[in-house]
XYZ file of C-alpha atoms in Angstrom:
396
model
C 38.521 -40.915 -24.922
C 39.335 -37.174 -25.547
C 36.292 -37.406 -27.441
C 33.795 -38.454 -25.022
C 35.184 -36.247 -22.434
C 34.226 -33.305 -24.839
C 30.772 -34.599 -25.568
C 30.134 -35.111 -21.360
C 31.556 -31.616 -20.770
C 29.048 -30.380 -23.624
C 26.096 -32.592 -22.239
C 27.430 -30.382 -18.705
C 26.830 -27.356 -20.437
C 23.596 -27.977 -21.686
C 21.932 -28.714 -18.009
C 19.599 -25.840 -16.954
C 21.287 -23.395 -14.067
C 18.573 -24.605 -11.784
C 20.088 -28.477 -11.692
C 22.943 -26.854 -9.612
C 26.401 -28.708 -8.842
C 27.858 -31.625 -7.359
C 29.571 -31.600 -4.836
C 33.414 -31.627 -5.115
C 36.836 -30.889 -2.912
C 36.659 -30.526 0.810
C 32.934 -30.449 0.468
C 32.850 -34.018 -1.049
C 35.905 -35.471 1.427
C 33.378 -34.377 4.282
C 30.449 -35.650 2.481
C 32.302 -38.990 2.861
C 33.362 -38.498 6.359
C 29.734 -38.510 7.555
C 28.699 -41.194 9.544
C 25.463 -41.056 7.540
C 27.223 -41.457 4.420
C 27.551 -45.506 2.906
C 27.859 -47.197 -0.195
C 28.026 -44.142 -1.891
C 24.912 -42.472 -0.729
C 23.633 -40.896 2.556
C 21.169 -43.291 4.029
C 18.063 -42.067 6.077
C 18.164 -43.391 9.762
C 15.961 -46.406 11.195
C 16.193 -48.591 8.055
C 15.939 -48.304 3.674
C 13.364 -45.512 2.739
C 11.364 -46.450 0.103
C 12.082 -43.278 -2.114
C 10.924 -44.368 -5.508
C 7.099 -44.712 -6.127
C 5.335 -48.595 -5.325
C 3.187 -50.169 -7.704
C 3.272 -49.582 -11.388
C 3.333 -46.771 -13.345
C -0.182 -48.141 -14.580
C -1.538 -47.623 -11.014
C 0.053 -44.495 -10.605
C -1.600 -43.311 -14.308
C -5.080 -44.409 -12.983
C -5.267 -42.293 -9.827
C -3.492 -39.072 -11.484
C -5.771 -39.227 -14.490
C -9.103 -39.992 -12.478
C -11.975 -37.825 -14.295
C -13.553 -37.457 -11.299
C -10.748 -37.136 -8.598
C -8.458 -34.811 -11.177
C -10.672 -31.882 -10.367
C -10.512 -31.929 -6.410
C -6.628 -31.672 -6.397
C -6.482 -28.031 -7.141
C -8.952 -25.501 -5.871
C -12.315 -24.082 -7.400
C -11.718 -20.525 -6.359
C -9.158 -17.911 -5.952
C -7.114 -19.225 -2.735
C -7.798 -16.489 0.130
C -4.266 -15.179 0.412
C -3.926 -13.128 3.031
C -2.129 -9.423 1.417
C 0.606 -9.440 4.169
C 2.032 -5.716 3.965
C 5.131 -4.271 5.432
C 2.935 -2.963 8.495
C 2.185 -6.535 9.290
C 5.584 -7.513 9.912
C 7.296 -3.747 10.905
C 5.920 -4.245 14.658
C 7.899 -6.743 16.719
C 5.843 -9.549 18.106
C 4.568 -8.720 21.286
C 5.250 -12.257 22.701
C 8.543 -12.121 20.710
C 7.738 -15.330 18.639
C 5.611 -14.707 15.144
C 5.278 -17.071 12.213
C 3.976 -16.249 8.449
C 3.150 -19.258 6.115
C 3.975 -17.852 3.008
C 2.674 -21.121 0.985
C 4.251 -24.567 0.930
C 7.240 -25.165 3.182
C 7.810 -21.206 2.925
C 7.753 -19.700 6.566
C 9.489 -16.169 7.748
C 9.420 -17.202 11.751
C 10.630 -14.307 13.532
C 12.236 -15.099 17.096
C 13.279 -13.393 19.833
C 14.320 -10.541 17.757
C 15.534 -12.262 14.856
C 14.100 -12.959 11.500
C 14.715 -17.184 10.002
C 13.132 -18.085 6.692
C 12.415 -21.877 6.055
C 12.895 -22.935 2.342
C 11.940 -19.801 0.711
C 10.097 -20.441 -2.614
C 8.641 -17.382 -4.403
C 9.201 -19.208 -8.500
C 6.058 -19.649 -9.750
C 6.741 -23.567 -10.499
C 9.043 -26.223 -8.704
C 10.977 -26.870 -11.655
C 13.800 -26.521 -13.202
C 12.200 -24.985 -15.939
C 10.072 -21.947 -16.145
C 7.406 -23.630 -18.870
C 6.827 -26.850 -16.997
C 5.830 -28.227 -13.878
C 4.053 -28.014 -10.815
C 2.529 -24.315 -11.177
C 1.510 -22.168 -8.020
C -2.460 -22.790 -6.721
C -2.041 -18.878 -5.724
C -0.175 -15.950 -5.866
C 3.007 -15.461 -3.190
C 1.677 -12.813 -0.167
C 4.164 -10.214 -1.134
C 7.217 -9.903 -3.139
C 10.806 -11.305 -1.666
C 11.745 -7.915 -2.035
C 9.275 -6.783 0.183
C 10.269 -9.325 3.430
C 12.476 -6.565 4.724
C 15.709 -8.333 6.231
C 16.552 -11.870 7.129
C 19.458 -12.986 9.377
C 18.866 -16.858 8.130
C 17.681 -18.974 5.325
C 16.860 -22.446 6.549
C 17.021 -25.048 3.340
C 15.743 -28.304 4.655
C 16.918 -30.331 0.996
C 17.476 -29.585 -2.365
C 13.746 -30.390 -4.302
C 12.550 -27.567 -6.057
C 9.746 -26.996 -4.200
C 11.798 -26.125 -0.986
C 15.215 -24.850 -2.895
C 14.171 -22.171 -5.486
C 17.091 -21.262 -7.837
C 15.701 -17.597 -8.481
C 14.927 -16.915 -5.255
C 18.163 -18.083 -4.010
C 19.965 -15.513 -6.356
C 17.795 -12.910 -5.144
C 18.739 -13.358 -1.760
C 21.956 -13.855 -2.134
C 21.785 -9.945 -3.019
C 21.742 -10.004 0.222
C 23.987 -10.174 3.320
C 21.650 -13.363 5.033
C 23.364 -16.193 6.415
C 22.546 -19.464 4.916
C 21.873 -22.436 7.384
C 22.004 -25.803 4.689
C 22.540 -29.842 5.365
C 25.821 -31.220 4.217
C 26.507 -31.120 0.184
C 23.800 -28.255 -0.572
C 26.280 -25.355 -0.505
C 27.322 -26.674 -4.004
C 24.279 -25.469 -5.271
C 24.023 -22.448 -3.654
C 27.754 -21.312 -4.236
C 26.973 -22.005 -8.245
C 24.452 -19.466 -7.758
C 26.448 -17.144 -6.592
C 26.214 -17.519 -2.570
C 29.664 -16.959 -1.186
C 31.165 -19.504 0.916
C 31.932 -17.519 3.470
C 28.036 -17.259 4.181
C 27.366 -20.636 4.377
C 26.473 -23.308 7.170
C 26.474 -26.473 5.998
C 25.802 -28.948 8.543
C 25.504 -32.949 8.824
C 22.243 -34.112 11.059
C 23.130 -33.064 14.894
C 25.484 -30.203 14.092
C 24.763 -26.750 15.566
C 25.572 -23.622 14.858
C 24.772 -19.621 15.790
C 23.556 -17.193 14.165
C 23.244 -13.969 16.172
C 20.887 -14.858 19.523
C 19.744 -18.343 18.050
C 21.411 -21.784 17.722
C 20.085 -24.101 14.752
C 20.694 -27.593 14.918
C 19.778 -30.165 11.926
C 18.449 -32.882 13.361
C 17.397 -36.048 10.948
C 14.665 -36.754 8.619
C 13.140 -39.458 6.284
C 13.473 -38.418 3.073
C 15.812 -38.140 -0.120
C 17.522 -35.538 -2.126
C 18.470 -34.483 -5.969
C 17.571 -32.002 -8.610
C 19.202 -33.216 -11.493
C 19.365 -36.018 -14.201
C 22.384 -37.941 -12.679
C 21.253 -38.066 -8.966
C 24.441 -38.468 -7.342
C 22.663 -38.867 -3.767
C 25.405 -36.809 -2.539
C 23.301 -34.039 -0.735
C 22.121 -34.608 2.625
C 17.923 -33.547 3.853
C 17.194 -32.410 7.442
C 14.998 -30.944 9.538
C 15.592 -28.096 12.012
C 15.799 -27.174 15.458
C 16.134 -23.334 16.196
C 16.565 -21.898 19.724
C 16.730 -18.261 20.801
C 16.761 -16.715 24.379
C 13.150 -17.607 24.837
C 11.757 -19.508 22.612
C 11.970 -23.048 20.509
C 10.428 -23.798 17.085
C 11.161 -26.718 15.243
C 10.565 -27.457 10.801
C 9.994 -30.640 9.992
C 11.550 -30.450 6.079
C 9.675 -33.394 4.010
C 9.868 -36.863 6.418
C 7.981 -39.892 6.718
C 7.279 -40.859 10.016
C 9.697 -42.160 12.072
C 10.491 -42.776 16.305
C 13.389 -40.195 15.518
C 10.758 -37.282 16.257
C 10.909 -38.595 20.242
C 15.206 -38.301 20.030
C 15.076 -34.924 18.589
C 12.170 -33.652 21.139
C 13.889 -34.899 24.074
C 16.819 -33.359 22.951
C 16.036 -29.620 21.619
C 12.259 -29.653 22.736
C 9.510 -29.160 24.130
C 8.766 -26.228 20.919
C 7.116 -23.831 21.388
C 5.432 -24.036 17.606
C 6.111 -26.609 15.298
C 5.940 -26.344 11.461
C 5.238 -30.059 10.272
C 4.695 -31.564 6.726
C 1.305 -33.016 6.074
C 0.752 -32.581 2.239
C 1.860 -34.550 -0.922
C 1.631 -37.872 0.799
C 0.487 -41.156 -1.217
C 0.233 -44.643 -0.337
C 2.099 -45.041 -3.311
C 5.103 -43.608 -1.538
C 4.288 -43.925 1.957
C 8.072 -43.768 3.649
C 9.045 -40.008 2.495
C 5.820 -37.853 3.402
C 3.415 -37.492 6.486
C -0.601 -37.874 6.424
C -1.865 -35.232 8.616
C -2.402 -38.104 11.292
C 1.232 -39.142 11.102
C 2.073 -35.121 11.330
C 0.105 -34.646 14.737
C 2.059 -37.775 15.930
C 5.064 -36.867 15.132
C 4.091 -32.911 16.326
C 3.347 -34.705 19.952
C 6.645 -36.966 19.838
C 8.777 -33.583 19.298
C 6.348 -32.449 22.622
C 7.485 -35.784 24.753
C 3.850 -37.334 24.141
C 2.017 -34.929 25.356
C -0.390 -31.593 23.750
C 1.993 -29.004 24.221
C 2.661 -26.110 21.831
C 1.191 -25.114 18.554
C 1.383 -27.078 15.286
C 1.441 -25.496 12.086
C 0.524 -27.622 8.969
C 3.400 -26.944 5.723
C 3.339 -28.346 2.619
C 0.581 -28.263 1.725
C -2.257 -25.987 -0.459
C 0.928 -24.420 -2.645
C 1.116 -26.899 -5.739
C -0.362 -29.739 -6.636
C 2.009 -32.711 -5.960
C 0.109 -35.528 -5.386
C -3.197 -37.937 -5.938
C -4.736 -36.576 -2.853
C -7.826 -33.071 -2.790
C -6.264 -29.810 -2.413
C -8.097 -29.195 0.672
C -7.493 -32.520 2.172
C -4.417 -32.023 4.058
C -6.325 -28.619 5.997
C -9.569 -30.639 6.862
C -7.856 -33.598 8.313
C -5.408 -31.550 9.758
C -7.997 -29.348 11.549
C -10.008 -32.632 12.604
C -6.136 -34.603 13.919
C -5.194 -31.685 16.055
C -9.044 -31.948 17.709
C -8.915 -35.258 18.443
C -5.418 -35.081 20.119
C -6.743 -32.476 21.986
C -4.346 -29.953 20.615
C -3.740 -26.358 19.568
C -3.190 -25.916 15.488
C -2.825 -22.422 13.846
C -4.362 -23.128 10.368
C -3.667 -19.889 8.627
C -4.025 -18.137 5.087
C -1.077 -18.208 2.964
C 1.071 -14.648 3.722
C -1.340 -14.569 7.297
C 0.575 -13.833 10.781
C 0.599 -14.634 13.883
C 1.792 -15.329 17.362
C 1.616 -18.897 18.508
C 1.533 -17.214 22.614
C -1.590 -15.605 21.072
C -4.519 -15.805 19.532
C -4.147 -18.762 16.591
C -6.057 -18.352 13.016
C -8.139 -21.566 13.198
C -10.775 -20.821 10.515
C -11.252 -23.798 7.390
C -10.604 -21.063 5.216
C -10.404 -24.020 2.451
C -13.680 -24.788 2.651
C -15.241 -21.522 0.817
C -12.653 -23.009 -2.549
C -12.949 -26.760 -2.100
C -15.131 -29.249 -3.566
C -16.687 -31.863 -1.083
C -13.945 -34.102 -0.389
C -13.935 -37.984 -1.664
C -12.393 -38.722 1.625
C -13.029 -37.341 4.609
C -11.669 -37.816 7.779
C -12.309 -40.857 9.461
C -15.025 -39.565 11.774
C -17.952 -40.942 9.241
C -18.772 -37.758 7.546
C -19.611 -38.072 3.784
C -18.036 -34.182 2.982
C -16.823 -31.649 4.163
C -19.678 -29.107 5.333
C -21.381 -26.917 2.199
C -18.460 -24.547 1.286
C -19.293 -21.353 2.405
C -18.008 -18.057 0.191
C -15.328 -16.871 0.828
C -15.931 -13.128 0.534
C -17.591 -13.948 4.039
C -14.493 -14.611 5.603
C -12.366 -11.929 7.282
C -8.403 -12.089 6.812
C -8.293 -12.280 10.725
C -9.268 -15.887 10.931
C -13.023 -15.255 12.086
C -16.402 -15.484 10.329
């Protein structure tokens, strides 16, 4: 026995930094105290998410290795990043609500006169290691260093592509606050976070943070970075509140009626930042289509057009069988037919969702003619135009 305790503490020792840590103590006896926690795992509301891929691996194989779908999943140009610079973000919003997609899920949203960034990921690949894996589609808009300072990280789960080991220990160079579900300050603290800066909350727990309150509120979804996936970390999405305004992140969800609960309850938002990329039919229960994203954008709104919606997740890395420019185009054409407003900007591009809203298909100057295009009976997308022709204020 003494034996194979050595060899599992060795195995232990051999894990890459970036797997992080279980759980353990106080943090675990709370882990089990959650009314979401059963049978050893936390469970998503509304019913079993399917969180493991359907069909075969065969099927799978066939779409990923498509000779003529393969190309369409990453651009065919240099992505238009937008060169945010410190003079973009030194002024103070003038409607006191401003929001910078910095790629992916990344978003610095600054509120009523306080600065929240949403799973920060500046690696250049979701991965535990630094020679594998999903690699970034384009540069990051400026350098972490750059940001200036933050009062809150939001971390919706613990995937790599929305928890970023070296990113995390760069900020927590820092004297942020860290806003996490339940079970993710295990990883953080083995990266050096102290505990002290840490608020680790179950879904429907609130807590303040200077002039805001940030509440996480459910999602459908599932967690784990490591071999042994012990299921013991908790996803979420966010609520966040200041004097004025309301803005709500979605994390990574399938659809479900829980969108209507947590809109009647922290809503109507004033901007919402909703996943609508990496979605698959072969895993249909854990990410939104861009249709399901503007439904679930107008249950957070009571049913009605109301706000702005901001597409996440999307255009970053390539994640899934679906074109790169898919999730923007269908996006764009959702948010028309519902009849409501959706800021659609370049990675590292600002702006106020009480003002004017970037709504240019930037994507469409890098994109090859989609496969399949929104339902509305066009064959393509329109003939990419360059995009040297484009301005980085959102206007031809």
């Amino acid at each position: 026995m003494t034996g194979l305790r050595s060899l599992s503490s060795g195995l232990r020792a051999l894990q890459p930094a970036a797997f992080g840590a279980d759980p353990g103590g106080e943090r675990l006896a709370r882990i089990r105290r959650s009314p979401h926690f059963k049978d050893g795992v936390f469970q998503n509301s509304g019913g079993t998410a399917r969180t493991r891929p359907s069909g075969s691996m065969l099927d799978i194989a066939k779409v990923y290795f498509d000779k003529d779908l393969r190309p369409r999943r990453a651009p065919k140009g240099a992505v238009p990043v937008h060169a945010t610079a410190l003079a973009d973000l030194a002024k103070p919003p003038a409607t006191g609500l401003r929001l910078t997609w910095m790629g992916h899920s990344s978003v610095l949203a600054e509120i009523d006169g306080q600065r929240v960034l949403f799973d920060p990921v500046w690696g250049e690949r979701c991965s535990p290691f630094p020679f594998a894996g999903p690699k970034r589609l384009h540069p990051v808009p400026l350098p972490l260093a750059a940001l200036g300072p933050v009062d809150v990280v939001v971390i919706s789960h613990d995937h790599y592509d929305h928890l970023d080991m070296p990113t995390i220990k760069e900020l927590a160079g820092t004297d942020t606050v860290f806003a996490v579900p339940l079970g993710v300050g295990a990883h953080l603290e083995h990266w050096g976070v102290s505990a002290d800066r840490l608020r680790e909350l179950d879904w429907h727990e609130t807590t303040k943070v200077g002039g805001l309150t940030l509440t996480a509120g459910p999602a459908r979804h599932f967690c784990g970075r490591g071999l042994r996936n012990t299921q013991h970390t908790l996803w979420a999405s966010w609520a966040v509140a200041g004097e004025e305004h309301r803005i709500y992140h979605s994390g990574d969800t399938g659809y479900f009626e829980g969108f209507k609960d947590i809109g009647a309850e922290h809503g109507p938002f004033d901007a919402t930042m909703i996943q609508i990329g990496a979605y698959s039919e072969f895993w249909p229960d854990i990410h939104m289509t861009p249709e399901e994203g503007m439904r679930a954008h107008l249950d957070l709104q009571g049913g009605q057009p109301h706000g702005v919606m901001m597409p996440i997740h999307w255009g970053t890395f390539n994640l899934a069988p679906h074109a790169w420019a898919e999730p923007g185009e269908w996006t764009k054409d959702a948010a028309e037919e519902a009849g409501q407003a959706a800021a659609l900007p370049r990675p590292g591009e600002p702006f106020e969702p009480g003002g004017k809203l970037p709504v240019d298909p930037w994507w469409q100057g890098v994109s090859a003619p989609l496969p399949t295009p929104w339902r509305r009976g066009s064959e393509s997308v329109p003939a990419p135009a360059a995009h040297e022709d484009l301005d980085l204020a959102g206007e031809r």
